[in-house]
Amino acid sequence: MSTTILDIVTPERTVYSRPVEMVILRGAEGDLGILPGHMPLVTTLPIGLVRIKEEGRWSLVALSGGFLEVRPDRVTVLAEAAELPEEIDVARAERARERAERRLAEKGRSDIDYVRAELALKRALNRLRAAEEAKVSLR
Ligand code: ATP
């Protein structure tokens, strides 16, 4: 099985750096399935899941937005933040979700940054989904 190197890096650390068989993620213009030898591509990445096939098994990474660069032999994700499912603190993500929902519910207050709260909610829901999906697939 041919492979391409996948690197997922944040300003703080390398989250993933291994040969993989396929990567599926959402780019700015829709879903992308990336196989070894993919044509070069650069795009932005919204908050979402990166699905990774390595040695025949699928896993995932929660991505809090970033940039993607694809070359035929290498896929690089520069992430604002990213976590493997086992790194996700579910209670923390629940607290972040509740905090964001509370802010969004207080309509019309000029001291609340609603765009920021929307993004915080998306990050929290994405982390909760990653943790939940990984738990299901481990069963
Ligand atoms: P919080 O409000 O809980 O800090 P956040 O979405 O504002 O959440 P980020 O700014 O996206 O957090 O991330 C800051 C750092 O904390 C990053 O390194 C990220 O990987 C980590 N992080 C955030 N939430 C979690 C979580 N629930 N579990 C594990 N790591 C997390």
GROMACS .gro file of C-alpha atoms and ligand atoms in nm:
model
  170
    1MET     CA    1   0.000   0.000   0.000
    2SER     CA    2   0.152   0.334  -0.097
    3THR     CA    3   0.168   0.608   0.164
    4THR     CA    4   0.216   0.981   0.203
    5ILE     CA    5   0.357   1.153   0.512
    6LEU     CA    6   0.096   1.336   0.719
    7ASP     CA    7   0.217   1.612   0.951
    8ILE     CA    8  -0.029   1.793   1.177
    9VAL     CA    9   0.151   2.070   1.364
   10THR     CA   10   0.034   2.348   1.595
   11PRO     CA   11   0.235   2.647   1.719
   12GLU     CA   12   0.311   2.435   2.029
   13ARG     CA   13   0.374   2.081   1.909
   14THR     CA   14   0.358   1.810   1.647
   15VAL     CA   15   0.029   1.623   1.690
   16TYR     CA   16   0.081   1.368   1.413
   17SER     CA   17   0.373   1.278   1.187
   18ARG     CA   18   0.350   0.939   1.019
   19PRO     CA   19   0.303   0.769   0.682
   20VAL     CA   20  -0.066   0.729   0.603
   21GLU     CA   21  -0.271   0.577   0.324
   22MET     CA   22  -0.546   0.837   0.306
   23VAL     CA   23  -0.659   1.162   0.465
   24ILE     CA   24  -1.015   1.296   0.453
   25LEU     CA   25  -1.095   1.647   0.566
   26ARG     CA   26  -1.306   1.948   0.487
   27GLY     CA   27  -1.130   2.223   0.294
   28ALA     CA   28  -1.257   2.575   0.230
   29GLU     CA   29  -1.432   2.453  -0.085
   30GLY     CA   30  -1.563   2.115   0.025
   31ASP     CA   31  -1.455   1.769   0.134
   32LEU     CA   32  -1.116   1.642   0.024
   33GLY     CA   33  -1.000   1.282   0.005
   34ILE     CA   34  -0.622   1.282  -0.027
   35LEU     CA   35  -0.432   0.978  -0.151
   36PRO     CA   36  -0.055   0.948  -0.210
   37GLY     CA   37   0.043   1.132  -0.529
   38HIS     CA   38  -0.230   1.394  -0.492
   39MET     CA   39  -0.177   1.708  -0.697
   40PRO     CA   40  -0.033   2.009  -0.511
   41LEU     CA   41  -0.292   2.213  -0.326
   42VAL     CA   42  -0.311   2.486  -0.063
   43THR     CA   43  -0.631   2.578   0.120
   44THR     CA   44  -0.767   2.700   0.450
   45LEU     CA   45  -0.931   2.456   0.689
   46PRO     CA   46  -1.234   2.532   0.906
   47ILE     CA   47  -1.296   2.371   1.246
   48GLY     CA   48  -1.358   2.001   1.181
   49LEU     CA   49  -1.230   1.645   1.195
   50VAL     CA   50  -0.931   1.504   1.009
   51ARG     CA   51  -0.992   1.138   0.924
   52ILE     CA   52  -0.676   0.933   0.880
   53LYS     CA   53  -0.623   0.583   0.739
   54GLU     CA   54  -0.300   0.429   0.864
   55GLU     CA   55  -0.213   0.060   0.825
   56GLY     CA   56  -0.571  -0.013   0.724
   57ARG     CA   57  -0.727   0.150   1.030
   58TRP     CA   58  -0.914   0.479   1.055
   59SER     CA   59  -0.849   0.730   1.331
   60LEU     CA   60  -0.922   1.098   1.373
   61VAL     CA   61  -0.788   1.427   1.496
   62ALA     CA   62  -0.997   1.725   1.613
   63LEU     CA   63  -0.881   2.034   1.425
   64SER     CA   64  -0.956   2.390   1.535
   65GLY     CA   65  -0.896   2.544   1.193
   66GLY     CA   66  -0.577   2.610   1.001
   67PHE     CA   67  -0.409   2.563   0.666
   68LEU     CA   68  -0.350   2.262   0.442
   69GLU     CA   69  -0.064   2.205   0.201
   70VAL     CA   70  -0.071   1.896  -0.016
   71ARG     CA   71   0.228   1.776  -0.215
   72PRO     CA   72   0.249   1.438  -0.390
   73ASP     CA   73   0.458   1.284  -0.108
   74ARG     CA   74   0.349   1.496   0.190
   75VAL     CA   75   0.036   1.641   0.351
   76THR     CA   76   0.092   1.923   0.601
   77VAL     CA   77  -0.176   2.064   0.829
   78LEU     CA   78  -0.080   2.383   1.011
   79ALA     CA   79  -0.338   2.393   1.288
   80GLU     CA   80  -0.438   2.663   1.530
   81ALA     CA   81  -0.499   2.377   1.775
   82ALA     CA   82  -0.544   2.001   1.725
   83GLU     CA   83  -0.596   1.703   1.953
   84LEU     CA   84  -0.597   1.327   1.928
   85PRO     CA   85  -0.923   1.190   2.076
   86GLU     CA   86  -0.745   1.047   2.382
   87GLU     CA   87  -0.601   1.391   2.458
   88ILE     CA   88  -0.941   1.557   2.473
   89ASP     CA   89  -1.060   1.659   2.816
   90VAL     CA   90  -1.434   1.600   2.771
   91ALA     CA   91  -1.533   1.785   3.089
   92ARG     CA   92  -1.336   2.091   2.974
   93ALA     CA   93  -1.503   2.079   2.631
   94GLU     CA   94  -1.845   2.053   2.801
   95ARG     CA   95  -1.765   2.358   3.011
   96ALA     CA   96  -1.652   2.549   2.700
   97ARG     CA   97  -1.974   2.448   2.521
   98GLU     CA   98  -2.191   2.566   2.811
   99ARG     CA   99  -2.002   2.894   2.841
  100ALA     CA  100  -2.039   2.965   2.468
  101GLU     CA  101  -2.407   2.870   2.464
  102ARG     CA  102  -2.475   3.097   2.761
  103ARG     CA  103  -2.305   3.389   2.584
  104LEU     CA  104  -2.491   3.327   2.259
  105ALA     CA  105  -2.824   3.313   2.446
  106GLU     CA  106  -2.773   3.666   2.581
  107LYS     CA  107  -2.885   3.838   2.262
  108GLY     CA  108  -2.810   4.199   2.186
  109ARG     CA  109  -2.548   4.271   2.451
  110SER     CA  110  -2.281   4.498   2.312
  111ASP     CA  111  -2.012   4.362   2.544
  112ILE     CA  112  -2.037   4.008   2.407
  113ASP     CA  113  -1.835   3.906   2.104
  114TYR     CA  114  -2.083   3.672   1.934
  115VAL     CA  115  -1.849   3.565   1.655
  116ARG     CA  116  -1.592   3.459   1.914
  117ALA     CA  117  -1.859   3.271   2.109
  118GLU     CA  118  -1.978   3.095   1.789
  119LEU     CA  119  -1.622   2.978   1.718
  120ALA     CA  120  -1.571   2.863   2.077
  121LEU     CA  121  -1.895   2.665   2.051
  122LYS     CA  122  -1.780   2.505   1.724
  123ARG     CA  123  -1.445   2.405   1.876
  124ALA     CA  124  -1.614   2.255   2.181
  125LEU     CA  125  -1.871   2.060   1.976
  126ASN     CA  126  -1.597   1.937   1.744
  127ARG     CA  127  -1.391   1.807   2.038
  128LEU     CA  128  -1.694   1.638   2.189
  129ARG     CA  129  -1.773   1.474   1.856
  130ALA     CA  130  -1.414   1.353   1.813
  131ALA     CA  131  -1.409   1.202   2.162
  132GLU     CA  132  -1.749   1.039   2.108
  133GLU     CA  133  -1.666   0.896   1.763
  134ALA     CA  134  -1.335   0.757   1.881
  135LYS     CA  135  -1.504   0.590   2.177
  136VAL     CA  136  -1.760   0.426   1.948
  137SER     CA  137  -1.495   0.300   1.706
  138LEU     CA  138  -1.290   0.146   1.992
  139ARG     CA  139  -1.577  -0.076   2.100
  140ATP     P1  140  -1.111   2.642   2.647
  140ATP     O1  141  -1.210   2.754   2.660
  140ATP     O2  142  -1.152   2.520   2.723
  140ATP     O3  143  -0.967   2.686   2.670
  140ATP     P2  144  -1.071   2.678   2.362
  140ATP     O4  145  -1.150   2.624   2.247
  140ATP     O5  146  -1.078   2.826   2.383
  140ATP     O6  147  -1.118   2.597   2.493
  140ATP     P3  148  -0.820   2.668   2.227
  140ATP     O7  149  -0.784   2.813   2.231
  140ATP     O8  150  -0.877   2.614   2.099
  140ATP     O9  151  -0.919   2.634   2.349
  140ATP    O10  152  -0.694   2.578   2.266
  140ATP     C1  153  -0.596   2.617   2.362
  140ATP     C2  154  -0.512   2.495   2.394
  140ATP    O11  155  -0.586   2.406   2.478
  140ATP     C3  156  -0.472   2.413   2.272
  140ATP    O12  157  -0.344   2.359   2.295
  140ATP     C4  158  -0.576   2.302   2.267
  140ATP    O13  159  -0.524   2.185   2.205
  140ATP     C5  160  -0.604   2.280   2.416
  140ATP     N1  161  -0.742   2.239   2.444
  140ATP     C6  162  -0.854   2.314   2.438
  140ATP     N2  163  -0.962   2.247   2.478
  140ATP     C7  164  -0.920   2.122   2.509
  140ATP     C8  165  -0.983   2.003   2.557
  140ATP     N3  166  -1.116   1.998   2.580
  140ATP     N4  167  -0.908   1.895   2.579
  140ATP     C9  168  -0.775   1.898   2.557
  140ATP     N5  169  -0.708   2.004   2.512
  140ATP    C10  170  -0.778   2.117   2.488
   0.00000   0.00000   0.00000
